[in-house]
Structure formats: C-alpha cells, structure tokens
mmCIF file of C-alpha atoms in Angstrom:
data_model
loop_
_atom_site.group_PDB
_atom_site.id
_atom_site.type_symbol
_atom_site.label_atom_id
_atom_site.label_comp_id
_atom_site.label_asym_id
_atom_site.label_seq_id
_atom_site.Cartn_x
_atom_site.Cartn_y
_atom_site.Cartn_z
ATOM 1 C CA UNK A 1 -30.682 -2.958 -10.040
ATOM 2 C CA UNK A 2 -30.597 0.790 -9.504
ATOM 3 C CA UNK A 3 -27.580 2.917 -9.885
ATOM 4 C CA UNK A 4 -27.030 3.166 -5.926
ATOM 5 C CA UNK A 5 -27.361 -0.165 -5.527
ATOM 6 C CA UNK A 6 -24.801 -1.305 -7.950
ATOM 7 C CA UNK A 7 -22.439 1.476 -6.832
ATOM 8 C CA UNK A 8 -22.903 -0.132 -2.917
ATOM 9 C CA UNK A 9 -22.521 -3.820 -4.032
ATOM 10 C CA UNK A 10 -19.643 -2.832 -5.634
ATOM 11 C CA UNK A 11 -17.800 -1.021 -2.804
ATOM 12 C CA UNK A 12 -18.845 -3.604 -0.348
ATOM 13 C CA UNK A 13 -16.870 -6.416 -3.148
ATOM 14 C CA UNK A 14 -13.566 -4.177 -3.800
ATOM 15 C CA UNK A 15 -13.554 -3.199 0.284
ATOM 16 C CA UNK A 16 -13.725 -6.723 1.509
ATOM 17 C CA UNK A 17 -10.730 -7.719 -0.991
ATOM 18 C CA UNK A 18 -8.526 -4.597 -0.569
ATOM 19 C CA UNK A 19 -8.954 -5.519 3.244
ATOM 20 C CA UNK A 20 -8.036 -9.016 3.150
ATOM 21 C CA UNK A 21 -5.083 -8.045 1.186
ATOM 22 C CA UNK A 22 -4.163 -5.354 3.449
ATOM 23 C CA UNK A 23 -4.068 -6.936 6.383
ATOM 24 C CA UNK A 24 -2.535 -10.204 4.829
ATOM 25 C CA UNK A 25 0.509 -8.283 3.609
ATOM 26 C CA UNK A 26 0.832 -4.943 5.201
ATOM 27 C CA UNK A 27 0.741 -3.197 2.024
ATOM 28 C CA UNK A 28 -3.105 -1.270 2.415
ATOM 29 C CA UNK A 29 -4.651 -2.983 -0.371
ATOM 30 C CA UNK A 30 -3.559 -0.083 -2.885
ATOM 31 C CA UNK A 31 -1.800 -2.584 -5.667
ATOM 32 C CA UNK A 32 -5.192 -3.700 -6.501
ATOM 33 C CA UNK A 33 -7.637 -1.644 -5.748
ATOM 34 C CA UNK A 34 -5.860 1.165 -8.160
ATOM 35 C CA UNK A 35 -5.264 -1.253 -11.274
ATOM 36 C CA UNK A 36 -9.012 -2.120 -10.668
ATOM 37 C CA UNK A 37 -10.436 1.546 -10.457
ATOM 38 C CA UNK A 38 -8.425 2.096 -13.684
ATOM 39 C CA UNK A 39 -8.760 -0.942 -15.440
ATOM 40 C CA UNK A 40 -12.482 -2.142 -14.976
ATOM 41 C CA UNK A 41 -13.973 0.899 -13.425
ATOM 42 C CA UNK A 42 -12.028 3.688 -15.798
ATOM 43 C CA UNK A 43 -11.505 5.491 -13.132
ATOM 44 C CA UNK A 44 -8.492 8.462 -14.038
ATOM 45 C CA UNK A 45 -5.205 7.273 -12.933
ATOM 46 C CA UNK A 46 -4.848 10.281 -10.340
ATOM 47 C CA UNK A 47 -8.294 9.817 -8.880
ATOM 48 C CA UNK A 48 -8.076 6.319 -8.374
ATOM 49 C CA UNK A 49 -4.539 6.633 -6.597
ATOM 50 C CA UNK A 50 -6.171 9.762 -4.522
ATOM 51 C CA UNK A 51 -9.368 7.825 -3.601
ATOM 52 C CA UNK A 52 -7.032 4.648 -2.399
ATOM 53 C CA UNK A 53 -5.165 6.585 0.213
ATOM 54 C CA UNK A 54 -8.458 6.877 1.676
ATOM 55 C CA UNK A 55 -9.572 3.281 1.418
ATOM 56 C CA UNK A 56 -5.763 2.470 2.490
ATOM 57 C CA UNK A 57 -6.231 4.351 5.876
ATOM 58 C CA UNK A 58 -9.299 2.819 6.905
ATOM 59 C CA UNK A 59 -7.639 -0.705 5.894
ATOM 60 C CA UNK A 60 -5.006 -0.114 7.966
ATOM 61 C CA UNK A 61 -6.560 0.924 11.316
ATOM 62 C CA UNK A 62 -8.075 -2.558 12.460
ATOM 63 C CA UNK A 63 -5.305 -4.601 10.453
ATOM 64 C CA UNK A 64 -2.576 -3.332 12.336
ATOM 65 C CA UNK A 65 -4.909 -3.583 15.905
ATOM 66 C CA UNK A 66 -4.701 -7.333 15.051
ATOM 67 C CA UNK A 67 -0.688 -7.506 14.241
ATOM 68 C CA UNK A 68 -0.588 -5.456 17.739
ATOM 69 C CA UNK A 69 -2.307 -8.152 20.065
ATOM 70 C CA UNK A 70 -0.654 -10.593 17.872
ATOM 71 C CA UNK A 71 2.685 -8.433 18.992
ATOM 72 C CA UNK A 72 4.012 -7.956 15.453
ATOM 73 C CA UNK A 73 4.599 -4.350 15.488
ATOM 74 C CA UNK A 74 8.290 -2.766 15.719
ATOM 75 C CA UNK A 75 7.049 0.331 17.994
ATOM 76 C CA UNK A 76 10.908 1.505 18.789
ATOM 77 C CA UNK A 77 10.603 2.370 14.680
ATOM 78 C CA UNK A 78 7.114 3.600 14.379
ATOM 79 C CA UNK A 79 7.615 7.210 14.547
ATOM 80 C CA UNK A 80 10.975 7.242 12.997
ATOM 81 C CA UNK A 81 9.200 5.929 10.080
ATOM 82 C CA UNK A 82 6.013 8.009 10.415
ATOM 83 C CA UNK A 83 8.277 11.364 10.799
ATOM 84 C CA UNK A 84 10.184 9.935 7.202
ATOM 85 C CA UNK A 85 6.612 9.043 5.487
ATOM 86 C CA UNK A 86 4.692 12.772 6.250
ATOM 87 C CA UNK A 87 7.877 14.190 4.911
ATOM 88 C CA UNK A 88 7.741 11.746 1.879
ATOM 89 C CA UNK A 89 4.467 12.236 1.357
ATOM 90 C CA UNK A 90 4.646 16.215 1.364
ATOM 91 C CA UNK A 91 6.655 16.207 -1.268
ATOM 92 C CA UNK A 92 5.139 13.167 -3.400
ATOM 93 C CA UNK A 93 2.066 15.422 -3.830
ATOM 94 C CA UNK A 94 3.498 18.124 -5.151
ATOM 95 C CA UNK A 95 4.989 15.865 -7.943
ATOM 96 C CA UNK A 96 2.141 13.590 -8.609
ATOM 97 C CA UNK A 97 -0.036 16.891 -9.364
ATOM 98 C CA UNK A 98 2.435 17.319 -12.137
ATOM 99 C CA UNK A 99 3.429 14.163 -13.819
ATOM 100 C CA UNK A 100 1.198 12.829 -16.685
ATOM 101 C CA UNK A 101 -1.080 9.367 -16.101
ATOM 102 C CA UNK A 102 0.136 7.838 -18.508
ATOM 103 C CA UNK A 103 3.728 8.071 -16.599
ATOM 104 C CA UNK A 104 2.347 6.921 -13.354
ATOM 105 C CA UNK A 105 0.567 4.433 -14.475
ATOM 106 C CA UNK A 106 3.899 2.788 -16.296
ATOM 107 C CA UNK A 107 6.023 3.697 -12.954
ATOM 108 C CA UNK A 108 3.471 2.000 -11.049
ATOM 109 C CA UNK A 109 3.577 -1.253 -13.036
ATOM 110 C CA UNK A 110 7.442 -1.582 -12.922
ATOM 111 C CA UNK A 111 7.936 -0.992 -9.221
ATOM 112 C CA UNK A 112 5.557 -3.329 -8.824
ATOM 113 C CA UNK A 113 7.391 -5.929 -10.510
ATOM 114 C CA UNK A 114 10.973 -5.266 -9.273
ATOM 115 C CA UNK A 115 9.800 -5.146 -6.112
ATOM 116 C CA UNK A 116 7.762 -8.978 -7.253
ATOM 117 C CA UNK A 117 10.927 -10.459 -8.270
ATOM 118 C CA UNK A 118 13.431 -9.181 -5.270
ATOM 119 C CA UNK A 119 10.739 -10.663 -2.559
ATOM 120 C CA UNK A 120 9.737 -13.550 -4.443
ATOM 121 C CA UNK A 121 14.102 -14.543 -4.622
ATOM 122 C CA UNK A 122 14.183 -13.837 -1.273
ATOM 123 C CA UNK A 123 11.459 -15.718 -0.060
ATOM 124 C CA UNK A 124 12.938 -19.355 0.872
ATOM 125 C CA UNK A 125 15.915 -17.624 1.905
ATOM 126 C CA UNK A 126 14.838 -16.000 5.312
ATOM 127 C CA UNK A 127 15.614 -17.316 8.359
ATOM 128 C CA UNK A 128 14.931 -16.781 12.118
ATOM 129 C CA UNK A 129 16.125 -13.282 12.418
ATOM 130 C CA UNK A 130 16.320 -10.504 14.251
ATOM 131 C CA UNK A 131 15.310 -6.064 13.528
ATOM 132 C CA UNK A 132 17.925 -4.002 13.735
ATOM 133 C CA UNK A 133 17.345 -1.701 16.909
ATOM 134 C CA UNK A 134 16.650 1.487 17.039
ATOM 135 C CA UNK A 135 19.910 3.511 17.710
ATOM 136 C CA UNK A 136 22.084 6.652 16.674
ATOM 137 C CA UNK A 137 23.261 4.269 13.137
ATOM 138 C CA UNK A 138 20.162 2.775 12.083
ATOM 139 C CA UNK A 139 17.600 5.855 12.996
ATOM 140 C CA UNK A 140 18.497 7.725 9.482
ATOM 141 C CA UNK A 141 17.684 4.331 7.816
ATOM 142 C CA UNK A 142 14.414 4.310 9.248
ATOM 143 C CA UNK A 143 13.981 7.645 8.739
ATOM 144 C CA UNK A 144 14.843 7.063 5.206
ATOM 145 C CA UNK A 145 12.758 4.096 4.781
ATOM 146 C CA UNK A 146 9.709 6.037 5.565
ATOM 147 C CA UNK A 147 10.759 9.178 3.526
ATOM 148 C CA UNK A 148 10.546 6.192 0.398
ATOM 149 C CA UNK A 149 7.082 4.934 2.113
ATOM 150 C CA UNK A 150 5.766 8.028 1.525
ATOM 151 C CA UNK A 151 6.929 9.677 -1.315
ATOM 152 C CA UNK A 152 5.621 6.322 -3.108
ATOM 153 C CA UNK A 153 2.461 6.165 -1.178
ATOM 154 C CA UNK A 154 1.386 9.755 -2.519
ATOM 155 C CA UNK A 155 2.731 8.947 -5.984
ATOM 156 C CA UNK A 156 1.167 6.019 -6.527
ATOM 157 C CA UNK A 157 -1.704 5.446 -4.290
ATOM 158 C CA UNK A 158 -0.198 2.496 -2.672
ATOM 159 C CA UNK A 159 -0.262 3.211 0.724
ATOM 160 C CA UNK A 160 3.435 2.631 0.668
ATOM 161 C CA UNK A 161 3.710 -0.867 2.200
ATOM 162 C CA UNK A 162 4.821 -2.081 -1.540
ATOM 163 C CA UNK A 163 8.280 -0.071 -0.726
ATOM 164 C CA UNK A 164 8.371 -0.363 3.063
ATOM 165 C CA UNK A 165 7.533 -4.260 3.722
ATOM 166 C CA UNK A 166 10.354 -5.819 1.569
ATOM 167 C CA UNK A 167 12.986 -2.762 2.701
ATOM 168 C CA UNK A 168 12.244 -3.584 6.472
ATOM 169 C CA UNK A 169 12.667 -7.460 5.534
ATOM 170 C CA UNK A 170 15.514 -7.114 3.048
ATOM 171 C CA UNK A 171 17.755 -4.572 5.172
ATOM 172 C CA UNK A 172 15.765 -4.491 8.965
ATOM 173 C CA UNK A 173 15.834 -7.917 9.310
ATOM 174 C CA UNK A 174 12.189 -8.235 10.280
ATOM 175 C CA UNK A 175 9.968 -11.481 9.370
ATOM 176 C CA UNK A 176 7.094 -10.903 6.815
ATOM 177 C CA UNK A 177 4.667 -10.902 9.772
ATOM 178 C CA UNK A 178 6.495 -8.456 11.536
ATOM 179 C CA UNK A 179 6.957 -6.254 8.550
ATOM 180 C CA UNK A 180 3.372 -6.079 7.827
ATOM 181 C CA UNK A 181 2.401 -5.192 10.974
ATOM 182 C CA UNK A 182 4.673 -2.418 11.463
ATOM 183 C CA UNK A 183 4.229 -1.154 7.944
ATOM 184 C CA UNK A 184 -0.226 -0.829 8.672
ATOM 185 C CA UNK A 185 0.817 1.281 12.231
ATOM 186 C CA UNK A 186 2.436 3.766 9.975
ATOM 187 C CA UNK A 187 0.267 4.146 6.927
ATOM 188 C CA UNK A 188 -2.992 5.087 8.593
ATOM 189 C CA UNK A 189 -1.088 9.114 9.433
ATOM 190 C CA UNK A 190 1.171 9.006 6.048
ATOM 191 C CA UNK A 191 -1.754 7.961 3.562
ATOM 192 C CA UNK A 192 -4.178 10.018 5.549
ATOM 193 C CA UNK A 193 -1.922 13.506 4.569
ATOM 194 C CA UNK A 194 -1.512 12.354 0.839
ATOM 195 C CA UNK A 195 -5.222 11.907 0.479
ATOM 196 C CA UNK A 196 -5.694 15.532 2.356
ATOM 197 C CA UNK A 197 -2.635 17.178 0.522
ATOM 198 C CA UNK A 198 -4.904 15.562 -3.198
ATOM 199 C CA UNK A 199 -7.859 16.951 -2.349
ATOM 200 C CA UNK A 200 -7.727 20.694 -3.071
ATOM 201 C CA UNK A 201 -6.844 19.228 -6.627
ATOM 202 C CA UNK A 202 -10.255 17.643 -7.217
ATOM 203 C CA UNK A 203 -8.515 13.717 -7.069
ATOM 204 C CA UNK A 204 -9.728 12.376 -3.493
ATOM 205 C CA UNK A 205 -13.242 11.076 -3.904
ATOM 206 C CA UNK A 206 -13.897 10.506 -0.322
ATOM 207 C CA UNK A 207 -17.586 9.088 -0.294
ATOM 208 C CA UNK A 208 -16.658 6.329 -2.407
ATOM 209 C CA UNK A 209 -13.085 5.956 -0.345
ATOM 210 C CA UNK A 210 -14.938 6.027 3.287
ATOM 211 C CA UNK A 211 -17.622 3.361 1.862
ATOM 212 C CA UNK A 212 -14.808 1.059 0.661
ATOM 213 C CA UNK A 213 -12.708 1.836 3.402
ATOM 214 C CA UNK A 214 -15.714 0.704 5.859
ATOM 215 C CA UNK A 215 -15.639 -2.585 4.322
ATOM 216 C CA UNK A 216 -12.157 -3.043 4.197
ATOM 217 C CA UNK A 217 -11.005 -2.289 7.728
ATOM 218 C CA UNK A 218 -12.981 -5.031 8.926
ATOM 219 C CA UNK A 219 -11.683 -7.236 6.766
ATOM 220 C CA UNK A 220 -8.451 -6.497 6.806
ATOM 221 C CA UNK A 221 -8.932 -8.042 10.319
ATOM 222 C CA UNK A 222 -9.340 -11.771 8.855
ATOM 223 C CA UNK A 223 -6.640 -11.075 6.784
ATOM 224 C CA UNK A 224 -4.290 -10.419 9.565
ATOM 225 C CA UNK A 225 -4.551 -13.380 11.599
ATOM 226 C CA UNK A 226 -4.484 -15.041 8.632
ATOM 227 C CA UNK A 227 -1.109 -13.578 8.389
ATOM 228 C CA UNK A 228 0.062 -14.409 11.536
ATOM 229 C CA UNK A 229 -0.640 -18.464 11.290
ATOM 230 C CA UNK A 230 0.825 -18.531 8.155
ATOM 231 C CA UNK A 231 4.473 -19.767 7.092
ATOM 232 C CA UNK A 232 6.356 -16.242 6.533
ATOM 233 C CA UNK A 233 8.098 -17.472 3.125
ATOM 234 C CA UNK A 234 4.519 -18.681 1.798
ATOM 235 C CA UNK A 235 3.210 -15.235 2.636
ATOM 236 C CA UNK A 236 6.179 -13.483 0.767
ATOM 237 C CA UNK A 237 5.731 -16.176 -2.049
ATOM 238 C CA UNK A 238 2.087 -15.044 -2.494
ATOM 239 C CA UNK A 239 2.924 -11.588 -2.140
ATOM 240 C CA UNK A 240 5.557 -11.623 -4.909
ATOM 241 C CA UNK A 241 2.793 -13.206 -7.409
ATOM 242 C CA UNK A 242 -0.203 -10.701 -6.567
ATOM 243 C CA UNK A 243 2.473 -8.350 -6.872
ATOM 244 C CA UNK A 244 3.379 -9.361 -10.614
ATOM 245 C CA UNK A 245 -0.019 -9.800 -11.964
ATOM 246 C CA UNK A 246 -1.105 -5.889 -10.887
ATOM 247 C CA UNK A 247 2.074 -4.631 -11.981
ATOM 248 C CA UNK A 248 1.932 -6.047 -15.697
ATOM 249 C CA UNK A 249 -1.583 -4.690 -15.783
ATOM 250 C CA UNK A 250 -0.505 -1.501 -15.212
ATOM 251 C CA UNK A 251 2.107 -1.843 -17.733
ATOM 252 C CA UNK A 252 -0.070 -3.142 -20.569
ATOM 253 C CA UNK A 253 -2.742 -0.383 -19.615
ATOM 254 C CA UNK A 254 0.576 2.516 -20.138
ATOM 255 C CA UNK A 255 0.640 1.725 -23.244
ATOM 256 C CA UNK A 256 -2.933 2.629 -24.726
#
C-alpha cells in the first residue's frame, strides 16, 4: 500500500469515528481524535489539538442540521454562547502558544476525567426538565458558559462540547439531547477561529483536518439520530466512560 493510500484509509477510519462521536454527544469528536493523533499517530500535542478544531468544525455542521429537524437546539442561547466562545477562544490561543505539551497534555487528561465522573453521577438522576430562558439573569451565564467553551476548545483541541454539554445539563437544565445539539450549533464559528488564530504558528494542518473533517460530518449525521432515539441517561452513561478512557490516556502519555 502506498504512502497516500495509507494516509487516505486512515483519515476516512478516524473521520467516520470522530463523527459518530460528535454527533452522538455534542462534543466534536476532539476527546479522541487528539489522544489518537498523539498516542498512535505521534502527532505533537499542539498540532494534533490545532488540526482537531478543523476536523471538529466540519463534524459539527451536519450533526447539529440533524439535532435542528430533530428540534434539539436552544436557539434563544446560541449567540449568547457563540459571542462567550470567540471571546474564549481569542484568548485560549494566545495561552496555548505558550504552555509546554507536556502540560496540556496532563490538563487535558484530568478535565477529562472530572468532567467523566460529575456526568456519569449525574446520569440516573435527571429528570423531565426544563432550560432556563434566556433573560436579563441568566444571559451572563450563558455568556459565561461559552467564554469556558472556548477558552477550552482552543486549549485543548476539544471543540469545547467536553465543558459546555454537562454545564448546560448540570446548571441549564437541558436534556443530554438537547445539550448536544445546542453545543454542535455553536462550535462550528468558535473552533473555526481557534484553528485560524493556530495557524500563523505552524499547528493547523488543514489538508489532513478538511479530509477527516469530510468524513466526519457525514457521519456525525448517524450519530445524531442515534442520539435522539436514545434514553438521555444511557447517552450520558456512555459519555462519562469514553470520557474516562481518553482522559487516563492522556494522563499516562504526560508522564513520558
């Protein structure tokens, strides 16, 4: 098998996974396809977080289409948290430029696994509820919400549905679907503008990004009405385990 040829089969693989997972849990697909560009592919930490933004935004675009017809998408907070997550972001990339891989890559891991363990408590505990509208009180949460998004979107690579989905669940009051919907409408501008705002630094590799990102918006399709005919507290269950295994990854590759 030639070079190109293993480079495209293995695009076409880690697009139609980081899709699935995008549009199955709103999160863009970033907590694996990162620990798997620096894991098996030994890809640099930065590059690989740079080059997911990318595949994160493409992920995002037909996943959160399919949340939309399914009508799982908060609109009244969509730009409240889009306005938060390009101001997040801005600043995210100045940091990232200047924190060491070694540091991200341990940060990574443990957000990943607090975030695991609150979800994965919470999980069997949600009930029929309600989001909090859209009003002179909760507008600076949102706001602040999507300042977290994307701050940890640019810092980490993750798109920043790892932060948003369980905040909008934990203190919105939205249902996992809803969540996930709401959190793909606002990555596709946020992660677009980290992956920009990396690339005068040499980390975006947007060939590979656009050919995984092809992949993965398509998939990320399937993976959304998946979503939306499954229980919400299996969904958060699953997330809270695919969540754990990438973050102790990333913690065990800190260390070397």
């Amino acid at each position: 098998m030639s070079n190109w040829s293993y480079q495209a089969l293995r695009d076409v693989g880690l697009g139609l996974l980081v899709g699935m997972l995008s549009g199955l849990f709103g999160i863009g697909g970033g907590i694996v396809l990162v620990p798997i560009l620096v894991l098996v592919f030994k890809v640099v930490q930065k590059k690989a977080q740079a080059t997911s933004l990318v595949v994160v935004a493409f992920s995002a675009v037909l996943g959160a289409i399919t949340y939309a017809v399914g009508g799982s998408i908060f609109w009244q907070a969509v730009p409240l948290l889009i306005a938060g997550g390009l101001v997040g972001t801005w600043f995210g990339s100045n940091l990232v430029r200047k924190t060491p891989d070694r540091f991200l890559t341990l940060g990574f891991g443990i957000i990943l696994i607090l975030v695991a363990v609150q979800i994965g408590f919470e999980a069997w505990q949600i009930s029929t509820v309600v989001p909090l509208a859209v009003n002179s009180a909760t507008s600076l949460g949102y706001l602040a919400a999507g300042i977290a998004m994307g701050f940890f979107s640019v810092f980490f690579g993750v798109g920043g549905g790892v932060v948003v989905v369980p905040l909008l669940i934990s203190v919105f009051g939205f249902t996992q679907q809803l969540a996930a919907g709401t959190s793909l409408a606002v990555m596709i501008p946020v992660t677009l503008l980290g992956a920009f705002r990396l690339t005068s630094g040499g980390f975006t590799n947007w060939g590979q990004g656009v050919r995984i990102g092809s992949v993965a918006a398509f998939s990320a399709v399937a993976g959304a009405s998946l979503a939306l005919a499954t229980d919400p507290s299996a969904l958060q269950t699953a997330f809270a385990v695919v969540l754990i295994f990438a973050g102790a990854q990333m913690v065990w590759r800190s260390r070397k």
